[in-house]
PDB file of C-alpha atoms in Angstrom:
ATOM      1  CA  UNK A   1     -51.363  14.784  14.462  1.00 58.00           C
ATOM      2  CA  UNK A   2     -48.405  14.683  16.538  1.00 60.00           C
ATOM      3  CA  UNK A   3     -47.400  18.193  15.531  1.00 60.00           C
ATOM      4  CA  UNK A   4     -50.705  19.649  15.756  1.00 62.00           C
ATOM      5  CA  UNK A   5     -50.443  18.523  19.307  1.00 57.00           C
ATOM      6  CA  UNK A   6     -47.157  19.703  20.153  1.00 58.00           C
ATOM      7  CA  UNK A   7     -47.758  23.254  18.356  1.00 56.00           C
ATOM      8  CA  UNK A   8     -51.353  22.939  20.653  1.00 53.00           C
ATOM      9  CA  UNK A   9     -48.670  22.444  24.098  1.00 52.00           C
ATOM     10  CA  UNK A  10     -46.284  25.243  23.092  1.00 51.00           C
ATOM     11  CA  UNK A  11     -49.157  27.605  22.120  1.00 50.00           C
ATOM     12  CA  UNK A  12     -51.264  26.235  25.406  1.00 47.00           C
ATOM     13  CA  UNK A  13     -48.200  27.118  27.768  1.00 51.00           C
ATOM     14  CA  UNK A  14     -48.687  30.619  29.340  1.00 53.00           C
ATOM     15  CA  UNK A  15     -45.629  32.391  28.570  1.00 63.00           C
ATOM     16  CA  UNK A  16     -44.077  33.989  31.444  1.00 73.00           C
ATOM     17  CA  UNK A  17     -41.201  34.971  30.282  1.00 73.00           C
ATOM     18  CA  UNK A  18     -41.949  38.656  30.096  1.00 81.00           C
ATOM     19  CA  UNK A  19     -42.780  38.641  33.449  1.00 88.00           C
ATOM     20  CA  UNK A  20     -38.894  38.137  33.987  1.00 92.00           C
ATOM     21  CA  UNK A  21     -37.256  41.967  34.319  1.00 93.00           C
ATOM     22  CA  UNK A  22     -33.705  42.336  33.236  1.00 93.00           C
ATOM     23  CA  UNK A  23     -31.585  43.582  36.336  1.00 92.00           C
ATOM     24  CA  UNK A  24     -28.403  43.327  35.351  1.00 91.00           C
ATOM     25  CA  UNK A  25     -28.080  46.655  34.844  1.00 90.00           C
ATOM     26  CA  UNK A  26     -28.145  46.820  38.692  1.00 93.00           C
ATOM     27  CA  UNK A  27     -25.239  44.510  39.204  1.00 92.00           C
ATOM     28  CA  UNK A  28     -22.381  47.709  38.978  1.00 91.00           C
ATOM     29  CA  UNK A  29     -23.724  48.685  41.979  1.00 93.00           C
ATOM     30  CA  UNK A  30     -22.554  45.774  44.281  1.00 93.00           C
ATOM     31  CA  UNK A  31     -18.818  47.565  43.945  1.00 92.00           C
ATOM     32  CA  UNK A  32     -20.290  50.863  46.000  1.00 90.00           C
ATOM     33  CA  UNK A  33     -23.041  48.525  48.158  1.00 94.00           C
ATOM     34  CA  UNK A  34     -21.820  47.519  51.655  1.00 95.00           C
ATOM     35  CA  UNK A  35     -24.028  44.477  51.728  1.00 94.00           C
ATOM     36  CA  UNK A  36     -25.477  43.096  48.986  1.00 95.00           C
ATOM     37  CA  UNK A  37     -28.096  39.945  48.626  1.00 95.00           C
ATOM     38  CA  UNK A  38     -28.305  38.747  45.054  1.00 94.00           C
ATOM     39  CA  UNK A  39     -29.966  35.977  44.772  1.00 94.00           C
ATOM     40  CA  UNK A  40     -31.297  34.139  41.306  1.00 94.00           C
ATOM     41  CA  UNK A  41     -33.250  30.885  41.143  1.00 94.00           C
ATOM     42  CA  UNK A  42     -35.079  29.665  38.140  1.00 93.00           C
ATOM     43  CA  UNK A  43     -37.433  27.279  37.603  1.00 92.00           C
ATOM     44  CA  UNK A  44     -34.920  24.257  37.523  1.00 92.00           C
ATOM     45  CA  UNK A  45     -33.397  25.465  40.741  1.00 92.00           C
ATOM     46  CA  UNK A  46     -36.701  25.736  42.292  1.00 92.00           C
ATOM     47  CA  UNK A  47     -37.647  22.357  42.044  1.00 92.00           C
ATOM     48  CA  UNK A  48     -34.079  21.397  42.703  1.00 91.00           C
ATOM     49  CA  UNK A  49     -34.822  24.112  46.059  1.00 91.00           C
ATOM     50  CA  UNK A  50     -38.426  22.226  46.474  1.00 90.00           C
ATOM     51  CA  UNK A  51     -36.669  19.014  46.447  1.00 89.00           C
ATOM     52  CA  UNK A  52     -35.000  19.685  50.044  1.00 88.00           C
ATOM     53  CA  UNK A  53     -37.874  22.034  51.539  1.00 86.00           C
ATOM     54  CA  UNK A  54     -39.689  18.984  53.640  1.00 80.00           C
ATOM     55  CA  UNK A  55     -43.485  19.390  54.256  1.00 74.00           C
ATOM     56  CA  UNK A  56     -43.391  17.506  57.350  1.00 78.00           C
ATOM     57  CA  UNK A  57     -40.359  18.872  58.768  1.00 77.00           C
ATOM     58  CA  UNK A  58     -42.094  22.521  59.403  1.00 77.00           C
ATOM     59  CA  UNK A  59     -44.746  24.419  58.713  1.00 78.00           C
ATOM     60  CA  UNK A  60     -42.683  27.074  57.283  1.00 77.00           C
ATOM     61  CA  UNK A  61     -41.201  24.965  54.725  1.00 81.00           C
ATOM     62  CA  UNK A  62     -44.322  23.227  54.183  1.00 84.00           C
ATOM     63  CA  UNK A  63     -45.910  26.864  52.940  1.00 84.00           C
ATOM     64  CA  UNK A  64     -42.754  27.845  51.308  1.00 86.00           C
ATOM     65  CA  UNK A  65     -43.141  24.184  48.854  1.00 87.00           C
ATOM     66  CA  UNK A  66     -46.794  24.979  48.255  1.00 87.00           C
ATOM     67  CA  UNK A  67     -45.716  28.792  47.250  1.00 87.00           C
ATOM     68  CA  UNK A  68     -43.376  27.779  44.621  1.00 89.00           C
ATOM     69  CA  UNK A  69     -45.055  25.071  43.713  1.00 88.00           C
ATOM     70  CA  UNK A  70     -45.819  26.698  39.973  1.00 88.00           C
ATOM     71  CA  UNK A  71     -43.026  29.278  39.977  1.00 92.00           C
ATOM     72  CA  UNK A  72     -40.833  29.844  37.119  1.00 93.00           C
ATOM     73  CA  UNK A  73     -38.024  31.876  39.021  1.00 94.00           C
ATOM     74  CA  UNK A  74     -37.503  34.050  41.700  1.00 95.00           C
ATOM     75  CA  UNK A  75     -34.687  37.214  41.644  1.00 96.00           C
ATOM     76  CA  UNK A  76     -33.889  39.089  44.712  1.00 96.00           C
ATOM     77  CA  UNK A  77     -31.450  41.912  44.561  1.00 96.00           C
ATOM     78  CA  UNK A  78     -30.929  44.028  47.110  1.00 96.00           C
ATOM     79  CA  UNK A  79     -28.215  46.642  48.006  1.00 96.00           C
ATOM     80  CA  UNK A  80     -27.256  48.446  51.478  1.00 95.00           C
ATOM     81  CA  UNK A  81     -24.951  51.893  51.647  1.00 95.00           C
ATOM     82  CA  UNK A  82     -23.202  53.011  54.177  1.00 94.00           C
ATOM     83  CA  UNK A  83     -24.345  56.548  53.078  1.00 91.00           C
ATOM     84  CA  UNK A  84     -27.193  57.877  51.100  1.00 90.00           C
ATOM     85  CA  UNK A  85     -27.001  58.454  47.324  1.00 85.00           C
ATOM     86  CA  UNK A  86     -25.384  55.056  46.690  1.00 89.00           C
ATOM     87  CA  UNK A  87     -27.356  54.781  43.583  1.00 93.00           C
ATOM     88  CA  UNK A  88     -29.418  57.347  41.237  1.00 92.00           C
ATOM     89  CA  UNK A  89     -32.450  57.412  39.428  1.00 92.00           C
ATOM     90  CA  UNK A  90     -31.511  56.465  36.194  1.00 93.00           C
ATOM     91  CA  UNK A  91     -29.737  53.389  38.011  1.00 93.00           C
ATOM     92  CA  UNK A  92     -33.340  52.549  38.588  1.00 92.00           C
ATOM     93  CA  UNK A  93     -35.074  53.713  35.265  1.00 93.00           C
ATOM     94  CA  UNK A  94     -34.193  50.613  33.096  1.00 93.00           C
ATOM     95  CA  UNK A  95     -36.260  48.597  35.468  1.00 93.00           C
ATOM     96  CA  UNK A  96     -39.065  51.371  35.678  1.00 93.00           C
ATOM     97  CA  UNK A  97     -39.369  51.704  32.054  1.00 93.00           C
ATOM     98  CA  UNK A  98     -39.888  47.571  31.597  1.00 94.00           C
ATOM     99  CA  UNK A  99     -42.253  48.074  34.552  1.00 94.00           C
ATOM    100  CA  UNK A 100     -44.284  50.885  32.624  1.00 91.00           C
ATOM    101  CA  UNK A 101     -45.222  48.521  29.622  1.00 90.00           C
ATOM    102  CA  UNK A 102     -48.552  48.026  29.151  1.00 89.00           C
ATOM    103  CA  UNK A 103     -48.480  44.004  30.269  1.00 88.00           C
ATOM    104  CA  UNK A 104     -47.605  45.339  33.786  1.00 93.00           C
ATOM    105  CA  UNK A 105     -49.923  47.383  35.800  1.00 93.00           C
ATOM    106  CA  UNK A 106     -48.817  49.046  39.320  1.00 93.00           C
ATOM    107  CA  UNK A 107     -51.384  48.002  42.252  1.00 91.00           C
ATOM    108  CA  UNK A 108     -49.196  49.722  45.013  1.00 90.00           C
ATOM    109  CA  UNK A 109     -47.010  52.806  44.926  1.00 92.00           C
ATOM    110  CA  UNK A 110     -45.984  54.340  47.993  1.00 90.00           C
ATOM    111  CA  UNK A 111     -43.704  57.318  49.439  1.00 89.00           C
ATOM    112  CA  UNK A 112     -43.176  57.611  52.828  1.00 87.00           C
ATOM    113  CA  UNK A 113     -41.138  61.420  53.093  1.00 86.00           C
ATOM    114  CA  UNK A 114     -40.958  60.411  56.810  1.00 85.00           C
ATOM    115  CA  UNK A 115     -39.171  56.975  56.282  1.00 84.00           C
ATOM    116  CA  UNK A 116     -37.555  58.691  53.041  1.00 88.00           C
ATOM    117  CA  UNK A 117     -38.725  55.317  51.217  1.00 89.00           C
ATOM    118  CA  UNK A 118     -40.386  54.908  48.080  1.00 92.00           C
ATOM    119  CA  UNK A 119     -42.096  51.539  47.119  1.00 94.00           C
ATOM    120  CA  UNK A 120     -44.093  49.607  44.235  1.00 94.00           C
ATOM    121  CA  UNK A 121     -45.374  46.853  43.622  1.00 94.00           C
ATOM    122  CA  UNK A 122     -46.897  45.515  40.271  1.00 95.00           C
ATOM    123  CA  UNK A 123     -48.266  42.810  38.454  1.00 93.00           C
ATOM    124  CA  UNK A 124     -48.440  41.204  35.536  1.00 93.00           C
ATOM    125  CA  UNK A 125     -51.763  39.314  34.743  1.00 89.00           C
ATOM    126  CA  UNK A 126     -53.280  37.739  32.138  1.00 85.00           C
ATOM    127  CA  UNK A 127     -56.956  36.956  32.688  1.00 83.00           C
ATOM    128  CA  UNK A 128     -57.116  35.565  35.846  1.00 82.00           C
ATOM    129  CA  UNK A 129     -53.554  34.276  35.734  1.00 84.00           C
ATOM    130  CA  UNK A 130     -50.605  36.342  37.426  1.00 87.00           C
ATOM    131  CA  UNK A 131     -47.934  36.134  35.222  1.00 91.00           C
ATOM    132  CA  UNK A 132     -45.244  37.397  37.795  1.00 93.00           C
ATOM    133  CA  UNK A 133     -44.463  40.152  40.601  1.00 94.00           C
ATOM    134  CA  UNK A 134     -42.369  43.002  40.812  1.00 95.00           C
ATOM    135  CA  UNK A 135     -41.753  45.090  43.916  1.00 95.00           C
ATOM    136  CA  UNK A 136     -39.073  47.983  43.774  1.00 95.00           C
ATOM    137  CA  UNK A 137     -37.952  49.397  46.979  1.00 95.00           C
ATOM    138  CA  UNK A 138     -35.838  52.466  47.159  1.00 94.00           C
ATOM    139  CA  UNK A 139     -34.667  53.880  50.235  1.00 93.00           C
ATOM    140  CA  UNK A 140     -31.529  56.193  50.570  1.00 92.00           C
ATOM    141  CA  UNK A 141     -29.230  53.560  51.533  1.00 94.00           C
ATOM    142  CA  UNK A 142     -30.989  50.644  50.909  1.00 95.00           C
ATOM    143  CA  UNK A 143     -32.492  49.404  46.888  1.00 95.00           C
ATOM    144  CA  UNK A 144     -34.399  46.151  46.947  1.00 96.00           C
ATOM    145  CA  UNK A 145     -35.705  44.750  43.417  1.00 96.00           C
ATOM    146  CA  UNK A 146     -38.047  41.810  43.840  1.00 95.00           C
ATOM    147  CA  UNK A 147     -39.137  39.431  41.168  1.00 96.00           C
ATOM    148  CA  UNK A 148     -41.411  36.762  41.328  1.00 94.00           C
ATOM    149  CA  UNK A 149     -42.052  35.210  37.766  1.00 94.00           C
ATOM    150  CA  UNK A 150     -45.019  32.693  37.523  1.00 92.00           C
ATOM    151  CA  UNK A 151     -48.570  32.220  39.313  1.00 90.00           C
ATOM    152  CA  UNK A 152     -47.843  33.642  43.027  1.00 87.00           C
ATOM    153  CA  UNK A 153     -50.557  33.939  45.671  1.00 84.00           C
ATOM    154  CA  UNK A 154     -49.259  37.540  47.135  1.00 82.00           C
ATOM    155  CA  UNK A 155     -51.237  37.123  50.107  1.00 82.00           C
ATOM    156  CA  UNK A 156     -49.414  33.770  50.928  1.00 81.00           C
ATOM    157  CA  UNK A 157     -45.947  35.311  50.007  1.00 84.00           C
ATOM    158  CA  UNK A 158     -46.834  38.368  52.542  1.00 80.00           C
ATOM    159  CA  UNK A 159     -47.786  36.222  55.416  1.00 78.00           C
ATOM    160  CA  UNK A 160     -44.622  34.215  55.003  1.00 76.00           C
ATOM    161  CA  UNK A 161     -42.402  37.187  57.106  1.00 60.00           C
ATOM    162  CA  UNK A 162     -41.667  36.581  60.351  1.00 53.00           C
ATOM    163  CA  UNK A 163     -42.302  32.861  59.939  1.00 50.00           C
ATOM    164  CA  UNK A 164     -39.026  31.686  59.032  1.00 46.00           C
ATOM    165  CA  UNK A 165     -36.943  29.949  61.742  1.00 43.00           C
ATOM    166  CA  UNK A 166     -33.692  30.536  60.167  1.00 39.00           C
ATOM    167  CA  UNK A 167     -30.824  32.863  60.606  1.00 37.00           C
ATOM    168  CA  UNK A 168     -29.860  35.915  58.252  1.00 38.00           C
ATOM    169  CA  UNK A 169     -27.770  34.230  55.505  1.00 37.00           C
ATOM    170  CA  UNK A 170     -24.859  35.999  54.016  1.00 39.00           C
ATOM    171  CA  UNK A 171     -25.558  34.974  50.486  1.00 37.00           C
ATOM    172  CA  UNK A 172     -23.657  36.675  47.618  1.00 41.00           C
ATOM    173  CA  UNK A 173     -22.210  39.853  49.779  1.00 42.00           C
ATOM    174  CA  UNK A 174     -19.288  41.424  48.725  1.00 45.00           C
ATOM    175  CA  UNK A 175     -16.253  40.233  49.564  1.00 42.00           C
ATOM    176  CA  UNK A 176     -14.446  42.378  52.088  1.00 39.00           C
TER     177      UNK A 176
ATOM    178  CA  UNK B   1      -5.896 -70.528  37.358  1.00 62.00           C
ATOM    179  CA  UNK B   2      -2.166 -69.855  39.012  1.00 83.00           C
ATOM    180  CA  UNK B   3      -1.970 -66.332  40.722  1.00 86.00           C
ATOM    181  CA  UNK B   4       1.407 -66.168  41.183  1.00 89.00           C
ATOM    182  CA  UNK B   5       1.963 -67.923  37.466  1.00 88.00           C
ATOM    183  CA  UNK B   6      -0.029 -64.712  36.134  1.00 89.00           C
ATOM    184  CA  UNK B   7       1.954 -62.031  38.601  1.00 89.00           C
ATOM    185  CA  UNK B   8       4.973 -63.439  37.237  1.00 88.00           C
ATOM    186  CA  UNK B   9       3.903 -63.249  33.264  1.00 86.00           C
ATOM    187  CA  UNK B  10       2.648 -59.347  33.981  1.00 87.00           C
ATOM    188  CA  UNK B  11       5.948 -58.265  35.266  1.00 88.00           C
ATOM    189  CA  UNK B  12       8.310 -60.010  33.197  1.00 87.00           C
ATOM    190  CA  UNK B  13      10.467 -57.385  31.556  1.00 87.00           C
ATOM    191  CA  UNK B  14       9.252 -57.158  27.183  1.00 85.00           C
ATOM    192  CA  UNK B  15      11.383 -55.742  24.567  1.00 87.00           C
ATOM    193  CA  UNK B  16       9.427 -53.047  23.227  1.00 86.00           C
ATOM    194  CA  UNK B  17       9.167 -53.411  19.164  1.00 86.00           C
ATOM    195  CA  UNK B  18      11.887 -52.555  17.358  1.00 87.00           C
ATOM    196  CA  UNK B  19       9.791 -49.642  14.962  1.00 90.00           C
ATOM    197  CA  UNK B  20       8.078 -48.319  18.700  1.00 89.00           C
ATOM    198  CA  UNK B  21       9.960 -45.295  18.249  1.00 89.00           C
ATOM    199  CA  UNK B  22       9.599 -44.126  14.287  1.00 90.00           C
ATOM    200  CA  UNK B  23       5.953 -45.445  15.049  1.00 88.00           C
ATOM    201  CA  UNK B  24       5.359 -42.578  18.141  1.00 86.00           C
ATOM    202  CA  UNK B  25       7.619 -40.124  16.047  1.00 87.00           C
ATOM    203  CA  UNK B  26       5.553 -40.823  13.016  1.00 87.00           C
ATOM    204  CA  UNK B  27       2.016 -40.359  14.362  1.00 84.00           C
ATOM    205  CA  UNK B  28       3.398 -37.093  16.331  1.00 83.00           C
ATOM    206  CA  UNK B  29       4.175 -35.419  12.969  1.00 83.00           C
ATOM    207  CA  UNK B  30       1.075 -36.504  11.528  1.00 82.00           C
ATOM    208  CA  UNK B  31      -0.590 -34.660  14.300  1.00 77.00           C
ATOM    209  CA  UNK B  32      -2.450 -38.473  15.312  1.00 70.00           C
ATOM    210  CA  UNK B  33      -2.377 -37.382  18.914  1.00 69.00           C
ATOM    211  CA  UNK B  34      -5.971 -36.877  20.362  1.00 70.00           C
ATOM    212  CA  UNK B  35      -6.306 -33.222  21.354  1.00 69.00           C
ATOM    213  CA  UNK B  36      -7.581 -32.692  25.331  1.00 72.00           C
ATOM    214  CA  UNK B  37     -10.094 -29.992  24.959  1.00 74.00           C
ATOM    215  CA  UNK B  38      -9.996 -27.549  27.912  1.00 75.00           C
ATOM    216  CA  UNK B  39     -13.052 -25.525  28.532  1.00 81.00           C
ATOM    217  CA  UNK B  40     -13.869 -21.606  27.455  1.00 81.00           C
ATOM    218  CA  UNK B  41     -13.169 -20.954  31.180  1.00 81.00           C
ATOM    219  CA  UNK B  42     -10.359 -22.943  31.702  1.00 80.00           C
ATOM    220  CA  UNK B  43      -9.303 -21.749  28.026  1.00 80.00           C
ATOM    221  CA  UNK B  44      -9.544 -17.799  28.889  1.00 85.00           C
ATOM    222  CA  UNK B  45      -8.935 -18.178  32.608  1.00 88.00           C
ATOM    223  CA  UNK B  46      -6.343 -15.050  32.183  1.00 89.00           C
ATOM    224  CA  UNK B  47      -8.447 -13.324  30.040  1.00 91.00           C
ATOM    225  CA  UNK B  48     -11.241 -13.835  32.596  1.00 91.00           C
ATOM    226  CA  UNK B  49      -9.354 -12.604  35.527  1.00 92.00           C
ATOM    227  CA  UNK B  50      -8.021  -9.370  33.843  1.00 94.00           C
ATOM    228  CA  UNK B  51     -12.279  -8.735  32.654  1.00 94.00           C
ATOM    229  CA  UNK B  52     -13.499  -9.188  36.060  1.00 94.00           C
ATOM    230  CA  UNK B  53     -10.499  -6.978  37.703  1.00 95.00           C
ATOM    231  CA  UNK B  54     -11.725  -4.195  34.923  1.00 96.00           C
ATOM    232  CA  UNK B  55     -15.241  -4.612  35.759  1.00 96.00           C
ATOM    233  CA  UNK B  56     -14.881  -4.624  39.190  1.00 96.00           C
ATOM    234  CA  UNK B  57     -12.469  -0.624  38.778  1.00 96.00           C
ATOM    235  CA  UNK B  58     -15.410   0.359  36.578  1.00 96.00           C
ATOM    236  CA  UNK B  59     -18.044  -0.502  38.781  1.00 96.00           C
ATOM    237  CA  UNK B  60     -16.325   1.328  41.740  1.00 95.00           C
ATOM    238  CA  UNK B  61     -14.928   3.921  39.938  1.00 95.00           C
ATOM    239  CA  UNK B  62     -19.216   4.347  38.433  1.00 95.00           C
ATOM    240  CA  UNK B  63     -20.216   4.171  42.020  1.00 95.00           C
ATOM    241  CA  UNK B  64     -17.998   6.936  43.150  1.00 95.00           C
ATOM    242  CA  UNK B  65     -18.916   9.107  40.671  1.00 95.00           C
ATOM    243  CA  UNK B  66     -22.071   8.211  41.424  1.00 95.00           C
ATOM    244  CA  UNK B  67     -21.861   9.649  45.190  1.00 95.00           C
ATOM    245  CA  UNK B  68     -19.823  12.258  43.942  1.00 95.00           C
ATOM    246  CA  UNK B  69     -22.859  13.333  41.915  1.00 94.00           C
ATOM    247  CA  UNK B  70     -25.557  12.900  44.172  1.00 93.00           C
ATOM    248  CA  UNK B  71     -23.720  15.152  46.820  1.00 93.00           C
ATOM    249  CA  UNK B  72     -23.382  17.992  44.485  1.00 92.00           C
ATOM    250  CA  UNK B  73     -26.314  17.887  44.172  1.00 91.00           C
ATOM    251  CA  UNK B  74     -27.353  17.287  47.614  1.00 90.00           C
ATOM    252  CA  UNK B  75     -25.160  20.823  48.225  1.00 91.00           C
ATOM    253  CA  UNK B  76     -26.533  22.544  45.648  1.00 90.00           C
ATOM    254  CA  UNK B  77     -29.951  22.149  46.521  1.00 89.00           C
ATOM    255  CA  UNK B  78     -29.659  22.971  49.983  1.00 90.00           C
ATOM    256  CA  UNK B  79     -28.031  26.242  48.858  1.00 91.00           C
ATOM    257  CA  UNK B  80     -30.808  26.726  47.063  1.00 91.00           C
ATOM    258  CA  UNK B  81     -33.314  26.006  49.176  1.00 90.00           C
ATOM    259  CA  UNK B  82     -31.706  28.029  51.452  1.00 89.00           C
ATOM    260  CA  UNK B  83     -31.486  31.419  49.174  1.00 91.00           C
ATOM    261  CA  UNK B  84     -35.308  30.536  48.272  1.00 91.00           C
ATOM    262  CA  UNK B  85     -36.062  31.382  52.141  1.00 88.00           C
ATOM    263  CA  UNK B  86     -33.974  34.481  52.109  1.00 89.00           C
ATOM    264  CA  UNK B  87     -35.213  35.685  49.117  1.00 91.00           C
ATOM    265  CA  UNK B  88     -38.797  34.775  49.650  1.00 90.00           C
ATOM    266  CA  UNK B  89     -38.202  36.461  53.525  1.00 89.00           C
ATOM    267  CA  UNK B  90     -37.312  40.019  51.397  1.00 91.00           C
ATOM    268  CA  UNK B  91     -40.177  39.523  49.655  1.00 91.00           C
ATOM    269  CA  UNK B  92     -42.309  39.132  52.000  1.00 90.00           C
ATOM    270  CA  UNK B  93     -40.712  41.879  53.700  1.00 89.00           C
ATOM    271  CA  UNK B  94     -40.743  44.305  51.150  1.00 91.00           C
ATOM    272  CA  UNK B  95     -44.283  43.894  50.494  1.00 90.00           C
ATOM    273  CA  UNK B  96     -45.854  44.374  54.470  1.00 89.00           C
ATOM    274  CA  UNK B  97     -43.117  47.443  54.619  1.00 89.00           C
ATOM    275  CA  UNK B  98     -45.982  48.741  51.419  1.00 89.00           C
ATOM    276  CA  UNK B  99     -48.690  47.057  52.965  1.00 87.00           C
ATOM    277  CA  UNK B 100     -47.673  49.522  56.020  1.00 88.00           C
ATOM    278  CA  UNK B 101     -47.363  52.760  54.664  1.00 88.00           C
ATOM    279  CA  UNK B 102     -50.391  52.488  52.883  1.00 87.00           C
ATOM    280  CA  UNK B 103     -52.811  51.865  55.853  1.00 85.00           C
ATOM    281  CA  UNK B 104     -50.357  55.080  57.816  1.00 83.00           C
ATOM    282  CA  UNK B 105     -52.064  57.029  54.919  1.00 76.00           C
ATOM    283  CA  UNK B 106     -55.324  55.991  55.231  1.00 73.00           C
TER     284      UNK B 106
END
């Protein structure tokens, strides 16, 4: 009975973990990158995070809580050049080819040849259930990788810029 | 009854018994003597002292550790919290930047 039940939990649990990319491919480029964020929480340092983000002490952090309320992890990388070609394609195809499976599906993809940027966003779903987020970035001089793994209301996570009342934090550049 | 009579008998100086002493030696060795029994505290009083001094290290010692923990941790999840915001403020970011170019298109 007992291990009916547990196999019933296990099997129950929506398994996210594909909706976690491997980046570390991207991590040889902090050595060329003039500023680099690189930022990895998962979903025991989220609720460690959620822990200190008060819901009465703003509205911003109040938001932020309720957003990663049922998050498994989020991964931020993001690189800055001081001149263009800091990275090539096939720095960028290891992510685009776990992006191209068939579990993900691309609901934005956008070139600007005016800004020189190219960005896309997809999203892993299952039913009605977003498994996770990605959003790739890729400007000249600048590469941003975003991934959100777990349920994630975009719309939310979109109206979150501008809110935040904190300064620009120096997290994980490269030492000088 | 005399009162000074009976002062006088009471403090008149008495040969003890001649066998006094083999009698006291005697009952010594024969371990006769009734034993004063001290209490388990009085008993262990040293004993007691040194557990007390150890429990009162450990408990200080478990208390500082204690602390130590709980501001590690304290750190840790501000850091966190912290590179939650920043990496929630790319996001966000990232996405009206698309959000953007897609309604200059349309």
């Amino acid at each position: 009975m007992i291990f009916a039940l547990l196999i019933w939990i296990v099997a129950a649990r929506p398994a996210f973990a594909q909706a976690q990319l491997k980046m570390d491919n991207l991590d040889r480029l902090a050595s060329a990158a003039a500023e680099v964020v690189n930022v990895t929480i998962d979903e025991q340092l989220l609720q460690l995070a959620s822990k200190f983000l008060s819901a009465t002490r703003s509205a911003d952090e109040r938001d932020i809580k309720e957003l990663v309320r049922d998050l498994k992890g989020v991964y931020v990388k993001r690189f800055e050049f001081d001149r263009d070609n800091g990275y090539t394609q096939s720095d960028i195809d290891p992510l685009l080819k776990q992006l191209h499976a068939p579990a993900w599906a691309r609901i934005v993809g956008v070139t600007s040849t005016r800004e020189l940027k190219n960005i896309e966003v997809f999203m892993m779903t299952e039913g009605s259930l977003i498994k996770g987020i990605a959003v790739v970035a890729a400007q000249p001089r600048e590469l941003t990788v975003v991934n959100v793994v777990g349920p994630i209301d975009i719309d939310k996570l979109s109206r979150l810029q501008g809110q935040f009342g904190i300064p620009q934090l120096d997290l994980g550049s490269k030492p000088k | 009854m005399n009162l000074e009579r009976l002062l006088r008998e009471a403090m008149a100086r008495k040969t003890p018994p001649p066998d006094l002493v083999d009698r006291v030696v005697a009952r010594i060795e024969r371990h006769d003597i009734p034993q004063v029994r001290l209490s388990f505290w009085r008993a262990n009083q040293r004993l007691l002292r040194v557990a007390a001094a150890v429990l009162i290290v450990a408990s200080i010692g478990f208390g500082v550790l204690r602390d130590r923990d709980a501001r590690r941790e304290r750190q840790q999840g501000e850091l966190a919290a912290r590179q939650l915001m920043t990496a929630l403020q790319i996001a966000s970011e990232t996405l009206n930047d698309a959000q953007r170019l897609v309604q200059q298109r349309q």
